[in-house]
Amino acid sequence: MSSLDSAQVARLAGLARIDLTAEELDRLSGQLNAIVDAVATVSEAVGDDVPATSHPIPMANVHREDVVQPSLTNAQALSGAPDAEDGRFRVPRILGEEA
Amino acid sequence: MSTLTYESALEKYDPVFGIEVHVELNTATKIFCGCANQFGSAPNTNVCPVCIGLPGSMPVTNEKVVESAVRLGLALGCSIRESSRFARKNYFYPDLAKDYQISQYDEPTCYDGELEVVLDDGEVVTVGIERAHIEEDAGKNTHVGGSGGIQGADYSLVDYNRAGVPLVEIVTRPIEGTAERVAEVARAYVATIRDIVKAMDISDGRMEQGSLRADVNLSLRPKAADGEDQSAVPFGKRSETKNVNSLRAIERAIHFEIVRQAGLLDAGQPVHQETRHWHEDTGETTSGRSKEEAEDYRYFPEPDLLPVEPDAAWVESLRGTIPEHPAKRRARLQEEWAFSDLEMRDAVNAGALDLIAATIAAGATPASARKWWLGELARTANDAGTSLDGLAIAPAQVAAVQAMVDEGKLNDKLARQVIEGVLAGEGEPSEVVAARGLEIVSDDSALEAAVDEALAAQPDVLEKIQSGKVQAAGAIVGAVMKATRGQADAGRVREIILQRAGVNP
Ligand SMILES: [Zn+2]
């Protein structure tokens, strides 16, 4: 079956911003492989006659009208923030990366 | 490293480019919540649990976003997918509160289109459109402290008013074969998208405000030898220059990247596949992060949103709302209006096309409509620092003033005063005429009296006229115009003078 090596798991951890020791990487690689294998059994059960789906309920087009609803106040919006300044969320500086 | 000129770089290398244009839709609300979609509000005042990513909040798609996206797709000649869905694009950045962006990945709503782009000299280039998908915009970061730039910042401040503003991202296929016209084609392509979204009124299309943003991908490959097939040469590694936000900047960024990449290739160095940042002040790009592979974003279907399945009949009805291709419309109007190339270009550059068209539709001739909008009104707008469509006068009002000129009720000078009155908020043209008493003196007896008076005051002129020097009548016309405060029809005054002098006109 599919198998993730520890380099791939390290890459995933990097993308998820999680620091892992070599020992943790080893352990988690084993666990992740067990999960991937478990999920892969689904493909054994599915034939060509079953279309892929992302939603189990046959519904579509649940939309709303383009009508403005009340927003939070600035104070409400910032009430759960660890830090704020000038009406904005204050966050640590971003290093070595840009969107 | 060798420094090639742009021209010599293009002699050796063949450019291939692609453009991603992000169009911010001008819906009333955001894409997945009812917060106002508004530019320029106080920070974090158009936000709610959905768009600041609070746990437990649920997105619901704005139907107007689907409509605008489908219409835009149709305008780009795209097929509309029977069933499309949203996906989560995962990455960490503070302007993205949820740590993922809701976008579309493997099932975009619009795909497989093409757009004709008309260059200044009339040459038509067809650009392939790979897809146009729906996604949400991110918030806005401000870096504080240090150098102010991202690298030296001490901390960042985030405003989520823009988070969740609806976007359509239009992705081209690789555009080949443009050679030395590469920058021109890129510019014309983005200008065409801008004209289309404005004509459809689905976006402000304002690059300077970020409601239309472009990323430019560019790569070079060696030029094929004579007689060889250029398209058989594999593409080179491409750079993606982000946020190139004016038409001029698109040309400049392409120039810079071509020279930069050609320099590397000439020196035998690799071009890296990477994101680059555009610097408007220096006209240069600098290296950003290496470009993620799609798998790094760990896309997966958005479980909180249901598929979008536009009804086929509805899509067909929307097809009827798609405006004519902007360049073709311009060509058609120029022919209909009999404008010279220069006159047409002036009208386009002044943003006067729709105003002139509406003025003509309200009854004015093309020449008179152009005269008002590019003359008096352009000067007024320029003095006021506003655009023509920001003036407090409607095309129908301009047409009404012109109609009074054509009927002989106003001369040019009076007509300008009426326009001035309308602009000053004094009401409709007829009301301004009545209130200011501007109508031309068309009562012949009043004009005759004024002419007689002027002739009596200047008997020498009368003699000259009677001796055949008809042009001397000008002095009398001037005197009568003065006496009537300009409210006389000069042509009619002239006729009366010749009549009174007993000379055949
Ligand atoms: Zn919201």
XYZ file of C-alpha atoms and ligand atoms in Angstrom:
605
model
C 0.000 0.000 0.000
C 0.966 3.611 0.040
C 3.675 4.608 2.400
C 4.933 7.932 3.600
C 8.610 8.126 4.370
C 9.840 10.324 7.180
C 11.072 12.980 4.713
C 7.517 13.410 3.449
C 6.193 13.586 6.976
C 8.832 16.174 7.818
C 7.663 18.244 4.840
C 4.059 17.999 5.981
C 5.081 19.046 9.474
C 6.913 22.030 8.007
C 3.826 23.086 6.016
C 1.740 22.750 9.177
C 4.316 24.749 11.183
C 4.859 21.919 13.643
C 8.333 21.271 15.066
C 9.023 17.540 15.351
C 12.025 15.670 16.686
C 13.466 12.773 14.700
C 11.936 10.383 17.169
C 8.495 12.010 16.772
C 8.818 11.920 13.000
C 9.483 8.205 13.117
C 6.547 7.499 15.371
C 4.152 9.739 13.455
C 5.205 8.288 10.087
C 4.036 4.911 11.303
C 0.764 6.297 12.579
C 0.082 8.343 9.447
C 0.741 5.328 7.256
C -1.808 3.350 9.231
C -4.354 6.126 8.597
C -3.533 6.409 4.889
C -3.860 2.655 4.499
C -7.178 2.642 6.325
C -8.578 5.344 4.073
C -7.228 3.560 1.007
C -9.482 0.577 1.675
C -12.356 2.767 0.439
C -10.939 2.566 -3.076
C -11.194 -1.224 -2.939
C -14.912 -0.997 -2.267
C -15.646 1.451 -5.067
C -16.246 0.338 -8.628
C -16.301 2.417 -11.806
C -20.049 2.813 -11.435
C -19.742 4.992 -8.335
C -18.835 8.617 -9.084
C -16.442 10.416 -6.797
C -18.220 12.737 -4.410
C -17.249 15.376 -1.911
C -20.699 15.781 -0.377
C -22.748 12.867 0.918
C -26.064 14.723 0.706
C -27.444 15.328 -2.806
C -27.975 19.063 -2.431
C -26.614 22.030 -4.375
C -27.077 25.773 -4.807
C -27.797 26.710 -1.236
C -27.234 30.415 -1.619
C -28.167 33.636 0.116
C -29.345 36.944 -1.272
C -26.820 39.736 -1.720
C -28.226 41.793 1.149
C -26.060 43.439 3.802
C -26.458 42.104 7.352
C -25.139 43.809 10.472
C -21.434 43.240 11.117
C -19.689 43.091 14.464
C -18.554 46.332 16.007
C -14.835 46.937 15.944
C -14.669 46.319 19.696
C -16.572 43.028 19.359
C -14.343 41.931 16.490
C -11.183 42.558 18.507
C -12.552 41.263 21.831
C -11.026 37.822 21.426
C -7.708 39.002 20.036
C -4.579 38.558 22.162
C -3.372 41.966 21.025
C -4.736 44.883 19.028
C -3.670 48.342 17.897
C -5.464 51.103 15.963
C -8.569 48.978 15.514
C -6.539 46.174 14.003
C -5.325 42.759 15.095
C -1.710 42.905 16.156
C 0.312 39.840 15.240
C 3.978 38.846 15.534
C 6.193 39.761 12.647
C 6.263 37.407 9.734
C 9.656 36.037 8.857
C 10.957 34.816 5.558
C 7.615 34.469 3.903
C 5.158 36.518 1.987
C 1.751 35.790 0.558
C 26.557 38.848 -15.691
C 26.075 40.199 -19.154
C 23.583 42.945 -19.624
C 21.538 42.502 -22.720
C 19.178 45.108 -23.996
C 15.499 44.218 -24.222
C 15.716 44.110 -28.010
C 18.773 41.865 -28.116
C 17.209 39.556 -25.516
C 14.201 39.118 -27.779
C 16.468 38.376 -30.737
C 17.897 35.389 -28.901
C 14.967 34.188 -26.817
C 11.280 33.533 -27.348
C 9.045 34.730 -24.498
C 6.087 32.716 -23.256
C 3.820 34.319 -20.710
C 0.637 33.816 -18.766
C -1.428 36.159 -16.646
C -3.600 35.637 -13.618
C -6.043 38.464 -13.136
C -7.938 38.818 -9.876
C -11.186 40.689 -10.309
C -12.862 41.985 -7.154
C -16.608 41.800 -7.670
C -18.719 44.826 -6.728
C -21.439 42.898 -4.930
C -23.140 44.570 -1.975
C -21.916 41.893 0.428
C -18.963 39.563 0.809
C -18.857 36.127 -0.748
C -19.756 33.937 2.244
C -21.290 36.352 4.774
C -23.537 39.410 4.859
C -20.805 41.936 5.718
C -20.638 44.948 3.418
C -18.189 44.674 0.531
C -16.872 48.187 0.857
C -13.526 49.826 0.186
C -12.248 52.459 2.607
C -14.218 51.686 5.800
C -12.605 52.016 9.238
C -10.493 48.897 10.000
C -12.359 45.771 11.090
C -15.835 47.267 10.887
C -17.106 45.122 7.992
C -16.356 41.850 9.741
C -18.290 39.017 11.373
C -17.563 35.559 12.783
C -17.486 34.044 9.266
C -14.930 36.396 7.728
C -12.645 36.536 10.757
C -12.725 32.768 10.944
C -14.279 32.245 14.371
C -14.908 28.599 15.245
C -18.381 27.313 14.502
C -19.240 29.960 11.921
C -20.618 28.691 8.624
C -20.179 30.237 5.170
C -23.129 30.575 2.773
C -22.491 31.502 -0.859
C -23.742 34.863 -2.153
C -25.957 34.136 -5.188
C -24.872 37.363 -6.871
C -21.255 36.161 -6.846
C -22.258 33.039 -8.757
C -24.204 35.148 -11.234
C -21.323 37.593 -11.800
C -18.808 34.767 -12.158
C -20.960 32.898 -14.664
C -21.534 36.080 -16.671
C -17.805 36.844 -16.670
C -17.088 33.265 -17.733
C -19.524 33.606 -20.628
C -17.925 36.899 -21.671
C -14.578 35.060 -21.783
C -16.053 32.347 -23.978
C -15.784 29.783 -21.189
C -17.816 26.659 -20.674
C -19.804 26.730 -17.453
C -19.398 23.586 -15.399
C -22.650 21.819 -14.585
C -21.389 21.161 -11.097
C -18.527 23.034 -9.508
C -17.388 23.089 -5.934
C -15.263 25.009 -3.518
C -11.970 23.863 -2.040
C -9.764 24.868 0.844
C -6.313 26.132 -0.068
C -4.219 25.819 3.064
C -1.452 28.195 3.987
C -0.445 30.263 6.964
C -0.451 33.987 6.754
C -2.067 36.445 9.175
C -4.290 38.059 6.536
C -6.033 34.708 6.251
C -7.834 34.208 9.546
C -8.927 30.610 8.918
C -5.453 29.491 7.771
C -7.081 28.496 4.520
C -8.589 30.364 1.630
C -11.859 29.166 0.151
C -11.196 28.873 -3.553
C -11.913 26.419 -6.338
C -9.417 23.816 -7.426
C -10.308 20.850 -9.601
C -13.821 21.989 -10.468
C -13.794 25.700 -11.278
C -17.111 27.222 -12.342
C -15.788 28.534 -15.680
C -13.195 26.821 -17.854
C -11.812 26.572 -21.341
C -12.459 29.937 -22.941
C -10.736 32.340 -25.240
C -10.608 36.075 -25.556
C -9.745 38.198 -28.551
C -7.368 41.021 -27.718
C -7.102 43.890 -30.177
C -3.779 45.733 -30.303
C -3.455 49.427 -31.140
C -2.777 48.753 -34.798
C -5.811 46.500 -35.089
C -3.966 43.181 -34.949
C -6.007 40.569 -33.108
C -4.408 38.067 -30.721
C -6.508 35.264 -29.298
C -5.666 34.444 -25.684
C -6.646 31.032 -24.347
C -8.408 31.073 -20.986
C -7.751 28.002 -18.890
C -10.217 28.804 -16.140
C -12.041 31.494 -14.211
C -12.706 30.444 -10.667
C -14.413 31.949 -7.658
C -12.529 32.628 -4.438
C -12.381 34.928 -1.432
C -9.961 37.790 -0.965
C -7.694 38.007 2.100
C -7.396 40.809 4.649
C -4.790 43.533 4.624
C -1.528 43.452 6.591
C 0.364 46.557 7.585
C 3.926 46.010 8.714
C 5.019 48.210 11.563
C 8.478 49.177 12.754
C 11.863 48.372 11.278
C 12.156 49.438 7.672
C 8.396 49.198 7.178
C 8.891 46.433 4.649
C 8.035 42.899 5.537
C 11.601 41.804 6.270
C 12.418 44.420 8.872
C 8.984 44.672 10.487
C 8.636 44.345 14.259
C 5.011 43.318 14.047
C 2.020 43.454 11.737
C -1.485 44.873 12.028
C -4.339 43.121 10.277
C -7.593 44.546 8.946
C -10.096 41.914 7.794
C -12.510 44.234 5.975
C -11.242 42.835 2.673
C -11.289 39.226 3.903
C -14.120 37.471 2.124
C -14.528 40.036 -0.632
C -15.495 38.015 -3.706
C -12.896 37.492 -6.415
C -12.889 35.826 -9.773
C -9.412 34.700 -10.768
C -8.936 34.426 -14.515
C -6.035 32.222 -15.573
C -4.734 32.211 -19.132
C -3.113 29.323 -20.913
C 0.539 29.932 -21.835
C 0.585 32.636 -24.505
C 3.122 31.897 -27.210
C 4.231 33.538 -30.407
C 3.958 37.169 -29.391
C 7.729 37.764 -29.727
C 8.550 41.464 -29.676
C 4.913 42.356 -29.037
C 4.823 40.395 -25.771
C 4.502 43.399 -23.461
C 1.928 45.035 -25.697
C -0.222 41.892 -25.795
C -0.024 41.476 -22.018
C -1.094 45.045 -21.467
C -3.907 44.843 -24.007
C -5.148 41.601 -22.468
C -5.465 43.110 -18.992
C -7.009 46.290 -20.441
C -9.578 44.138 -22.236
C -10.485 42.294 -19.036
C -10.818 45.649 -17.290
C -13.060 47.039 -20.037
C -15.224 43.915 -19.959
C -15.802 43.874 -16.198
C -16.587 47.589 -16.257
C -18.970 47.255 -19.190
C -20.695 44.388 -17.363
C -20.727 46.402 -14.135
C -19.505 43.448 -12.096
C -16.365 45.205 -10.809
C -14.966 48.716 -10.508
C -11.953 47.414 -12.427
C -9.746 49.962 -10.683
C -6.183 48.760 -10.736
C -5.004 51.654 -8.563
C -7.430 50.577 -5.812
C -6.609 46.905 -6.188
C -10.022 45.881 -7.477
C -8.196 44.416 -10.469
C -4.804 42.834 -9.838
C -2.472 40.953 -12.132
C 0.254 38.361 -11.624
C 2.517 37.883 -14.628
C 4.238 34.555 -15.385
C 7.073 34.713 -17.839
C 9.653 32.337 -19.218
C 12.157 32.387 -22.057
C 13.220 29.626 -24.382
C 15.863 29.693 -27.090
C 14.647 31.028 -30.378
C 14.121 28.272 -32.915
C 16.431 28.281 -35.914
C 15.013 29.516 -39.205
C 12.511 27.065 -40.604
C 12.182 25.207 -37.295
C 9.012 25.042 -35.260
C 9.240 27.404 -32.279
C 6.395 25.678 -30.466
C 8.427 22.465 -30.470
C 11.012 24.075 -28.184
C 10.162 23.292 -24.543
C 9.242 26.141 -22.216
C 11.901 27.513 -19.886
C 11.505 27.904 -16.131
C 9.083 30.683 -15.304
C 8.937 33.425 -12.735
C 5.657 34.696 -11.360
C 5.668 38.411 -10.633
C 2.930 39.236 -8.139
C 0.697 42.280 -7.861
C 1.602 44.192 -10.963
C -1.040 46.816 -10.575
C -1.161 49.124 -13.533
C -1.167 48.611 -17.278
C 2.117 50.454 -17.555
C 3.637 48.304 -14.786
C 2.692 45.133 -16.674
C 4.772 46.284 -19.631
C 7.636 47.362 -17.399
C 7.644 44.119 -15.396
C 7.758 42.078 -18.589
C 10.625 44.180 -19.921
C 12.544 43.715 -16.693
C 11.962 39.959 -16.474
C 12.960 39.389 -20.089
C 16.243 41.238 -19.631
C 16.900 39.558 -16.264
C 16.174 36.024 -17.426
C 18.062 36.473 -20.704
C 21.071 37.666 -18.693
C 20.986 34.517 -16.552
C 20.572 32.214 -19.532
C 23.371 33.934 -21.424
C 25.655 33.447 -18.431
C 24.733 29.779 -18.281
C 22.892 30.228 -14.995
C 19.523 28.732 -14.184
C 16.296 30.712 -13.978
C 14.523 29.675 -10.787
C 10.853 28.905 -10.700
C 9.820 31.410 -8.063
C 7.512 34.168 -6.986
C 8.901 37.648 -7.501
C 7.830 41.011 -6.150
C 7.286 44.031 -8.342
C 8.718 47.383 -7.232
C 6.957 50.268 -8.863
C 9.583 52.815 -7.766
C 12.608 51.069 -9.258
C 10.868 49.167 -12.051
C 12.481 45.940 -10.857
C 11.389 42.571 -9.555
C 13.037 40.840 -6.614
C 12.990 37.246 -5.517
C 10.264 36.095 -3.131
C 9.667 32.588 -1.886
C 10.094 29.641 -4.226
C 6.823 28.836 -5.740
C 4.799 26.217 -3.887
C 3.673 23.182 -5.735
C -0.087 22.779 -5.706
C 0.319 19.829 -3.336
C 1.871 22.115 -0.741
C -1.474 23.872 -0.445
C -3.129 20.567 0.462
C -6.314 21.450 -1.388
C -9.360 19.526 -0.334
C -13.089 19.960 -0.963
C -14.730 22.575 1.291
C -17.129 20.534 3.426
C -19.133 23.552 4.629
C -20.302 24.630 1.175
C -22.509 22.783 -1.260
C -21.741 22.448 -4.962
C -22.701 25.232 -7.361
C -24.866 23.839 -10.160
C -26.043 26.631 -12.443
C -29.293 25.796 -14.211
C -28.675 25.514 -17.960
C -31.638 27.717 -18.883
C -30.491 30.364 -16.426
C -26.977 30.294 -17.915
C -28.491 30.774 -21.360
C -30.531 33.725 -20.125
C -27.362 35.272 -18.691
C -25.688 34.872 -22.061
C -28.107 37.496 -23.324
C -26.710 40.032 -20.831
C -23.132 39.814 -22.087
C -22.057 43.106 -23.656
C -20.351 43.384 -26.995
C -16.563 42.881 -26.925
C -15.148 46.303 -25.946
C -12.718 46.570 -28.861
C -15.346 45.525 -31.386
C -17.811 47.961 -29.896
C -15.250 50.745 -30.211
C -14.656 49.868 -33.858
C -18.394 49.789 -34.547
C -19.043 53.089 -32.785
C -16.151 54.797 -34.558
C -17.632 53.803 -37.871
C -21.166 54.796 -36.899
C -20.043 58.121 -35.522
C -17.551 58.809 -38.317
C -14.845 59.790 -35.813
C -11.221 59.979 -36.920
C -8.727 57.684 -35.162
C -7.527 60.639 -33.138
C -11.027 61.722 -32.147
C -11.861 58.182 -31.107
C -8.692 57.788 -29.081
C -9.382 61.079 -27.295
C -12.907 59.934 -26.494
C -11.677 56.579 -25.151
C -8.873 58.128 -23.113
C -11.261 60.668 -21.609
C -13.608 57.838 -20.578
C -16.277 59.579 -22.660
C -17.451 56.724 -24.866
C -20.538 55.728 -22.921
C -21.422 59.364 -22.240
C -21.171 60.258 -25.916
C -23.217 57.184 -26.846
C -25.934 58.108 -24.354
C -25.962 61.715 -25.566
C -26.407 60.521 -29.136
C -29.138 58.142 -28.017
C -30.873 61.163 -26.470
C -30.941 62.881 -29.852
C -27.645 64.737 -30.353
C -25.434 64.273 -33.398
C -22.126 62.425 -32.823
C -20.152 65.575 -33.608
C -22.063 67.752 -31.152
C -21.976 65.090 -28.432
C -18.218 64.807 -28.857
C -17.808 68.589 -28.880
C -19.515 68.965 -25.497
C -17.925 66.030 -23.680
C -14.377 66.547 -24.957
C -14.577 70.337 -24.927
C -16.449 72.353 -22.328
C -17.227 69.403 -20.041
C -13.725 67.908 -20.213
C -12.315 71.287 -19.181
C -14.783 71.549 -16.326
C -13.990 68.023 -15.114
C -10.291 68.706 -15.382
C -10.571 71.933 -13.374
C -12.632 70.142 -10.726
C -10.229 67.185 -10.636
C -13.017 64.715 -11.376
C -13.833 62.290 -14.149
C -16.432 63.065 -16.799
C -18.950 60.650 -15.333
C -18.470 62.390 -11.993
C -19.916 65.645 -13.377
C -23.389 66.649 -12.232
C -24.848 66.549 -15.712
C -26.541 63.706 -17.542
C -26.122 62.869 -21.230
C -29.840 63.599 -21.793
C -29.334 67.112 -20.387
C -26.414 67.720 -22.739
C -28.593 66.519 -25.608
C -31.398 68.852 -24.503
C -29.051 71.854 -24.543
C -27.784 70.879 -27.981
C -31.379 70.535 -29.221
C -32.036 74.149 -28.186
C -28.929 75.202 -30.105
C -30.127 73.317 -33.153
C -33.560 74.951 -32.896
C -31.912 78.367 -32.817
C -33.079 79.078 -29.278
C -29.528 79.225 -27.931
C -26.227 80.222 -29.443
C -22.970 78.600 -28.327
C -22.244 81.178 -25.693
C -25.698 80.902 -24.119
C -25.553 77.122 -24.351
C -22.354 77.125 -22.306
C -24.114 79.214 -19.691
C -26.988 76.732 -19.572
C -24.520 73.854 -19.111
C -22.863 75.835 -16.358
C -26.268 76.290 -14.680
C -27.062 72.576 -14.858
C -23.651 71.754 -13.383
C -24.319 74.249 -10.601
C -27.475 72.354 -9.687
C -29.940 74.920 -11.035
C -32.132 72.221 -12.556
C -32.974 70.979 -16.029
C -31.701 72.964 -19.040
C -35.161 74.471 -19.690
C -35.327 75.622 -16.070
C -31.885 77.207 -16.282
C -32.892 79.018 -19.491
C -36.050 80.351 -17.861
C -34.446 81.286 -14.546
C -31.425 82.988 -16.096
C -33.387 84.485 -19.015
C -30.987 83.015 -21.521
C -33.144 82.415 -24.550
C -32.027 84.031 -27.766
C -33.903 87.145 -28.880
C -35.772 85.725 -31.841
C -38.357 88.445 -31.989
C -37.487 90.175 -35.281
C -39.038 93.482 -34.304
C -36.773 93.700 -31.265
C -33.766 92.810 -33.407
C -34.815 95.307 -36.105
C -35.007 98.043 -33.521
C -31.544 97.173 -32.249
C -30.153 97.084 -35.795
C -31.699 100.435 -36.674
C -30.233 101.945 -33.565
C -26.759 100.590 -34.330
C -26.913 101.751 -37.962
C -27.997 105.206 -36.881
C -25.077 105.383 -34.491
C -22.566 104.383 -37.192
C -23.710 106.040 -40.458
C -20.247 105.534 -42.004
C -20.628 101.805 -41.665
C -24.053 101.951 -43.282
C -22.499 103.778 -46.214
C -19.792 101.155 -46.583
C -22.352 98.361 -46.591
C -24.454 100.141 -49.173
C -21.383 100.719 -51.338
C -20.866 96.954 -51.462
C -18.482 96.345 -48.555
C -20.779 93.794 -47.015
C -18.154 92.571 -44.568
C -18.426 95.914 -42.777
C -21.730 94.617 -41.382
C -19.650 92.761 -38.785
C -19.311 95.955 -36.749
C -23.077 96.327 -36.607
C -23.547 92.628 -35.699
C -21.133 93.168 -32.824
C -23.020 96.226 -31.614
C -26.347 94.366 -31.726
C -24.937 91.355 -29.910
C -23.648 93.713 -27.249
C -26.991 95.466 -26.968
C -28.805 92.130 -26.573
C -26.192 90.787 -24.118
C -25.249 88.058 -26.570
C -28.766 86.704 -26.742
C -29.232 87.166 -30.453
C -28.683 84.804 -33.333
C -25.781 86.442 -35.149
C -26.829 84.985 -38.501
C -30.293 86.439 -38.245
C -28.912 89.804 -37.155
C -26.733 89.883 -40.247
C -29.713 89.178 -42.493
C -31.684 92.017 -40.912
C -28.774 94.446 -41.295
C -28.481 93.716 -45.009
C -32.243 93.992 -45.368
C -32.366 97.376 -43.608
C -29.425 98.617 -45.657
C -31.262 97.578 -48.794
C -28.550 95.181 -49.882
C -29.438 91.731 -51.182
C -27.981 89.126 -48.884
Zn -18.386 38.788 7.518
